[in-house]
PDB file of C-alpha atoms in Angstrom:
ATOM      1  CA  MET A   1     166.071 135.234  54.630  1.00 41.00           C
ATOM      2  CA  PRO A   2     162.886 135.116  52.544  1.00 47.00           C
ATOM      3  CA  ASP A   3     161.125 131.819  51.948  1.00 50.00           C
ATOM      4  CA  GLU A   4     162.015 130.444  48.481  1.00 47.00           C
ATOM      5  CA  LEU A   5     158.363 129.655  47.885  1.00 50.00           C
ATOM      6  CA  GLU A   6     157.042 133.051  48.938  1.00 48.00           C
ATOM      7  CA  GLU A   7     155.554 133.650  45.503  1.00 52.00           C
ATOM      8  CA  LEU A   8     152.696 131.196  46.101  1.00 52.00           C
ATOM      9  CA  ASP A   9     149.519 133.253  46.414  1.00 51.00           C
ATOM     10  CA  ASP A  10     145.921 132.156  45.952  1.00 53.00           C
ATOM     11  CA  GLY A  11     144.765 135.646  44.954  1.00 56.00           C
ATOM     12  CA  LYS A  12     142.376 135.749  47.938  1.00 68.00           C
ATOM     13  CA  GLY A  13     144.425 137.894  50.259  1.00 73.00           C
ATOM     14  CA  PRO A  14     147.869 139.220  50.962  1.00 80.00           C
ATOM     15  CA  PRO A  15     150.720 136.812  50.207  1.00 80.00           C
ATOM     16  CA  LEU A  16     151.758 135.079  53.408  1.00 84.00           C
ATOM     17  CA  GLY A  17     154.456 132.782  52.079  1.00 88.00           C
ATOM     18  CA  ALA A  18     154.111 129.281  50.691  1.00 88.00           C
ATOM     19  CA  VAL A  19     153.286 127.491  53.926  1.00 91.00           C
ATOM     20  CA  LEU A  20     150.697 129.933  55.231  1.00 92.00           C
ATOM     21  CA  ASP A  21     149.141 130.444  51.772  1.00 90.00           C
ATOM     22  CA  PHE A  22     148.740 126.666  51.436  1.00 90.00           C
ATOM     23  CA  MET A  23     147.291 126.397  54.949  1.00 92.00           C
ATOM     24  CA  ARG A  24     144.860 129.210  54.129  1.00 92.00           C
ATOM     25  CA  LEU A  25     143.642 127.173  51.135  1.00 91.00           C
ATOM     26  CA  LEU A  26     143.263 124.072  53.302  1.00 93.00           C
ATOM     27  CA  TRP A  27     141.166 126.035  55.798  1.00 94.00           C
ATOM     28  CA  ALA A  28     139.058 127.405  52.919  1.00 93.00           C
ATOM     29  CA  VAL A  29     138.442 123.863  51.637  1.00 94.00           C
ATOM     30  CA  ASP A  30     137.575 122.677  55.145  1.00 94.00           C
ATOM     31  CA  HIS A  31     135.124 125.558  55.608  1.00 95.00           C
ATOM     32  CA  ALA A  32     133.551 124.913  52.195  1.00 95.00           C
ATOM     33  CA  LEU A  33     133.196 121.205  53.000  1.00 94.00           C
ATOM     34  CA  GLN A  34     131.462 122.031  56.297  1.00 95.00           C
ATOM     35  CA  SER A  35     129.093 124.463  54.578  1.00 95.00           C
ATOM     36  CA  ALA A  36     128.300 122.025  51.777  1.00 94.00           C
ATOM     37  CA  SER A  37     127.708 119.298  54.348  1.00 94.00           C
ATOM     38  CA  LYS A  38     125.124 121.459  56.147  1.00 95.00           C
ATOM     39  CA  ARG A  39     123.376 122.195  52.831  1.00 94.00           C
ATOM     40  CA  MET A  40     123.341 118.495  51.996  1.00 94.00           C
ATOM     41  CA  GLU A  41     121.803 117.706  55.363  1.00 94.00           C
ATOM     42  CA  SER A  42     118.948 120.136  54.789  1.00 94.00           C
ATOM     43  CA  THR A  43     118.450 118.985  51.164  1.00 92.00           C
ATOM     44  CA  TYR A  44     119.022 115.222  51.400  1.00 92.00           C
ATOM     45  CA  GLY A  45     118.857 114.508  55.115  1.00 92.00           C
ATOM     46  CA  VAL A  46     122.489 113.376  55.356  1.00 94.00           C
ATOM     47  CA  THR A  47     125.733 115.223  55.982  1.00 94.00           C
ATOM     48  CA  GLY A  48     128.715 114.968  53.665  1.00 93.00           C
ATOM     49  CA  PRO A  49     130.486 112.366  55.830  1.00 94.00           C
ATOM     50  CA  GLN A  50     127.256 110.364  56.189  1.00 96.00           C
ATOM     51  CA  ARG A  51     126.733 110.389  52.423  1.00 95.00           C
ATOM     52  CA  LEU A  52     130.324 109.252  51.883  1.00 95.00           C
ATOM     53  CA  VAL A  53     129.651 106.290  54.177  1.00 97.00           C
ATOM     54  CA  VAL A  54     126.444 105.527  52.237  1.00 97.00           C
ATOM     55  CA  ARG A  55     128.384 105.623  48.956  1.00 96.00           C
ATOM     56  CA  ILE A  56     131.087 103.298  50.328  1.00 97.00           C
ATOM     57  CA  VAL A  57     128.576 100.806  51.750  1.00 98.00           C
ATOM     58  CA  GLY A  58     126.729 100.951  48.425  1.00 97.00           C
ATOM     59  CA  ARG A  59     129.924  99.972  46.605  1.00 97.00           C
ATOM     60  CA  PHE A  60     130.787  97.218  49.096  1.00 97.00           C
ATOM     61  CA  PRO A  61     127.562  95.613  50.424  1.00 97.00           C
ATOM     62  CA  GLY A  62     128.216  93.599  53.570  1.00 96.00           C
ATOM     63  CA  ILE A  63     131.283  95.666  54.474  1.00 97.00           C
ATOM     64  CA  ALA A  64     132.571  95.588  58.041  1.00 95.00           C
ATOM     65  CA  ALA A  65     132.659  98.801  60.036  1.00 93.00           C
ATOM     66  CA  GLY A  66     136.420  98.471  60.505  1.00 92.00           C
ATOM     67  CA  ARG A  67     136.943  98.303  56.754  1.00 95.00           C
ATOM     68  CA  VAL A  68     134.858 101.458  56.235  1.00 97.00           C
ATOM     69  CA  ALA A  69     137.042 103.189  58.837  1.00 95.00           C
ATOM     70  CA  GLU A  70     140.189 102.043  56.992  1.00 95.00           C
ATOM     71  CA  ILE A  71     138.885 103.343  53.663  1.00 96.00           C
ATOM     72  CA  LEU A  72     138.070 106.710  55.243  1.00 94.00           C
ATOM     73  CA  HIS A  73     141.348 106.854  57.208  1.00 89.00           C
ATOM     74  CA  VAL A  74     139.494 107.420  60.480  1.00 90.00           C
ATOM     75  CA  HIS A  75     139.515 105.641  63.827  1.00 90.00           C
ATOM     76  CA  PRO A  76     136.612 103.153  64.137  1.00 90.00           C
ATOM     77  CA  SER A  77     135.262 105.070  67.137  1.00 91.00           C
ATOM     78  CA  THR A  78     134.916 108.149  64.911  1.00 89.00           C
ATOM     79  CA  LEU A  79     132.753 106.140  62.535  1.00 94.00           C
ATOM     80  CA  THR A  80     130.527 104.559  65.199  1.00 93.00           C
ATOM     81  CA  GLY A  81     128.261 107.599  65.601  1.00 94.00           C
ATOM     82  CA  ILE A  82     127.784 108.000  61.849  1.00 96.00           C
ATOM     83  CA  LEU A  83     126.885 104.322  61.438  1.00 96.00           C
ATOM     84  CA  LYS A  84     124.442 104.432  64.365  1.00 96.00           C
ATOM     85  CA  ARG A  85     122.672 107.536  63.046  1.00 96.00           C
ATOM     86  CA  LEU A  86     122.376 106.074  59.550  1.00 97.00           C
ATOM     87  CA  GLU A  87     121.064 102.815  60.968  1.00 97.00           C
ATOM     88  CA  GLN A  88     118.536 104.586  63.245  1.00 96.00           C
ATOM     89  CA  ARG A  89     117.241 106.573  60.273  1.00 96.00           C
ATOM     90  CA  GLY A  90     116.691 103.425  58.229  1.00 97.00           C
ATOM     91  CA  ILE A  91     119.471 104.106  55.717  1.00 97.00           C
ATOM     92  CA  LEU A  92     121.870 101.339  56.752  1.00 98.00           C
ATOM     93  CA  GLN A  93     121.110  97.805  57.801  1.00 97.00           C
ATOM     94  CA  ARG A  94     123.385  96.106  60.319  1.00 95.00           C
ATOM     95  CA  ARG A  95     123.787  92.361  60.604  1.00 94.00           C
ATOM     96  CA  SER A  96     126.209  90.148  62.481  1.00 91.00           C
ATOM     97  CA  ASP A  97     129.026  88.543  60.572  1.00 87.00           C
ATOM     98  CA  PRO A  98     128.145  84.818  60.389  1.00 89.00           C
ATOM     99  CA  ARG A  99     131.852  83.961  60.844  1.00 90.00           C
ATOM    100  CA  ASP A 100     132.384  86.299  63.814  1.00 89.00           C
ATOM    101  CA  ALA A 101     129.296  87.505  65.685  1.00 84.00           C
ATOM    102  CA  ARG A 102     131.312  90.336  67.270  1.00 85.00           C
ATOM    103  CA  ARG A 103     131.712  92.021  63.869  1.00 89.00           C
ATOM    104  CA  ALA A 104     128.925  94.046  62.314  1.00 90.00           C
ATOM    105  CA  LEU A 105     128.407  94.069  58.565  1.00 95.00           C
ATOM    106  CA  PHE A 106     126.539  96.869  56.823  1.00 97.00           C
ATOM    107  CA  GLY A 107     124.354  97.144  53.776  1.00 97.00           C
ATOM    108  CA  LEU A 108     121.973  99.725  52.389  1.00 98.00           C
ATOM    109  CA  THR A 109     118.249  99.636  52.945  1.00 97.00           C
ATOM    110  CA  LEU A 110     115.884 100.673  50.152  1.00 97.00           C
ATOM    111  CA  LYS A 111     116.019 104.213  51.566  1.00 96.00           C
ATOM    112  CA  GLY A 112     119.825 104.033  51.550  1.00 96.00           C
ATOM    113  CA  LYS A 113     119.886 102.830  47.950  1.00 96.00           C
ATOM    114  CA  LYS A 114     117.886 105.903  46.932  1.00 94.00           C
ATOM    115  CA  LEU A 115     120.564 108.095  48.542  1.00 94.00           C
ATOM    116  CA  ASP A 116     123.340 106.133  46.835  1.00 94.00           C
ATOM    117  CA  THR A 117     122.885 107.795  43.464  1.00 91.00           C
ATOM    118  CA  ALA A 118     124.449 110.793  41.781  1.00 81.00           C
ATOM    119  CA  LYS A 119     122.844 113.906  43.193  1.00 83.00           C
ATOM    120  CA  THR A 120     123.204 117.587  42.443  1.00 88.00           C
ATOM    121  CA  GLY A 121     124.382 119.834  45.236  1.00 88.00           C
ATOM    122  CA  THR A 122     126.671 117.242  46.808  1.00 91.00           C
ATOM    123  CA  VAL A 123     130.333 117.452  47.652  1.00 91.00           C
ATOM    124  CA  GLU A 124     131.137 114.628  45.261  1.00 90.00           C
ATOM    125  CA  GLN A 125     129.458 116.470  42.381  1.00 91.00           C
ATOM    126  CA  ALA A 126     131.756 119.444  42.978  1.00 90.00           C
ATOM    127  CA  VAL A 127     134.767 117.128  43.240  1.00 89.00           C
ATOM    128  CA  ARG A 128     133.747 115.368  40.018  1.00 89.00           C
ATOM    129  CA  ARG A 129     133.606 118.695  38.159  1.00 89.00           C
ATOM    130  CA  VAL A 130     137.028 119.750  39.434  1.00 89.00           C
ATOM    131  CA  LEU A 131     138.621 116.372  38.675  1.00 88.00           C
ATOM    132  CA  THR A 132     137.720 116.662  35.001  1.00 89.00           C
ATOM    133  CA  ARG A 133     139.588 119.955  34.571  1.00 90.00           C
ATOM    134  CA  ASP A 134     143.248 118.970  34.509  1.00 86.00           C
ATOM    135  CA  PRO A 135     144.182 115.351  35.357  1.00 83.00           C
ATOM    136  CA  GLN A 136     147.908 116.124  35.711  1.00 84.00           C
ATOM    137  CA  LYS A 137     147.274 118.835  38.266  1.00 87.00           C
ATOM    138  CA  ILE A 138     144.815 116.590  40.093  1.00 89.00           C
ATOM    139  CA  ALA A 139     147.402 113.815  40.379  1.00 87.00           C
ATOM    140  CA  ALA A 140     149.930 116.296  41.803  1.00 89.00           C
ATOM    141  CA  ALA A 141     147.363 117.662  44.273  1.00 90.00           C
ATOM    142  CA  GLN A 142     146.454 114.130  45.399  1.00 90.00           C
ATOM    143  CA  GLU A 143     150.129 113.370  45.940  1.00 92.00           C
ATOM    144  CA  VAL A 144     150.638 116.509  48.042  1.00 92.00           C
ATOM    145  CA  LEU A 145     147.487 115.906  50.098  1.00 92.00           C
ATOM    146  CA  ALA A 146     148.383 112.241  50.706  1.00 92.00           C
ATOM    147  CA  ALA A 147     151.877 113.250  51.843  1.00 93.00           C
ATOM    148  CA  LEU A 148     150.435 115.910  54.154  1.00 92.00           C
ATOM    149  CA  SER A 149     147.970 113.409  55.604  1.00 89.00           C
ATOM    150  CA  GLU A 150     150.792 110.933  56.276  1.00 90.00           C
ATOM    151  CA  GLU A 151     152.958 113.648  57.827  1.00 90.00           C
ATOM    152  CA  LEU A 152     150.152 114.748  60.145  1.00 89.00           C
ATOM    153  CA  ASP A 153     149.360 111.124  61.094  1.00 84.00           C
ATOM    154  CA  GLU A 154     153.001 110.538  62.037  1.00 82.00           C
ATOM    155  CA  GLU A 155     152.796 113.404  64.512  1.00 69.00           C
ATOM    156  CA  ARG A 156     150.054 111.701  66.540  1.00 63.00           C
TER     157      ARG A 156
END
């Protein structure tokens, strides 16, 4: 029995059915993010994930590492390496939380503040351009991606 959603096709290859066509698009986005991240590293000295952390810390000076991990929906151990590299390169400044010395709080250094500005050739610039196209479609896409993320997290 054919899949009811078989008509979904991204125009980039043979139709595979709704599920596989959607997965193909997800893989294409993942590949494009990885490529853009490498370009950003050679241009700005930070990868896409590192720049996202810089942007978050810039919005919330004195943020705890655990809170950054929550915002990014990643395990704190995943974030540890990014924070250490940014700190070693003089982009982030770490200080102990005066209320709990076991917690580290992060802020941007002067070098970090220079990175925390709108830049051409970044992932967020591409996202910004796409988000302005059709807000209703964007809302639907965000809903689908959030649901997929939750579904995948439940399978852990």
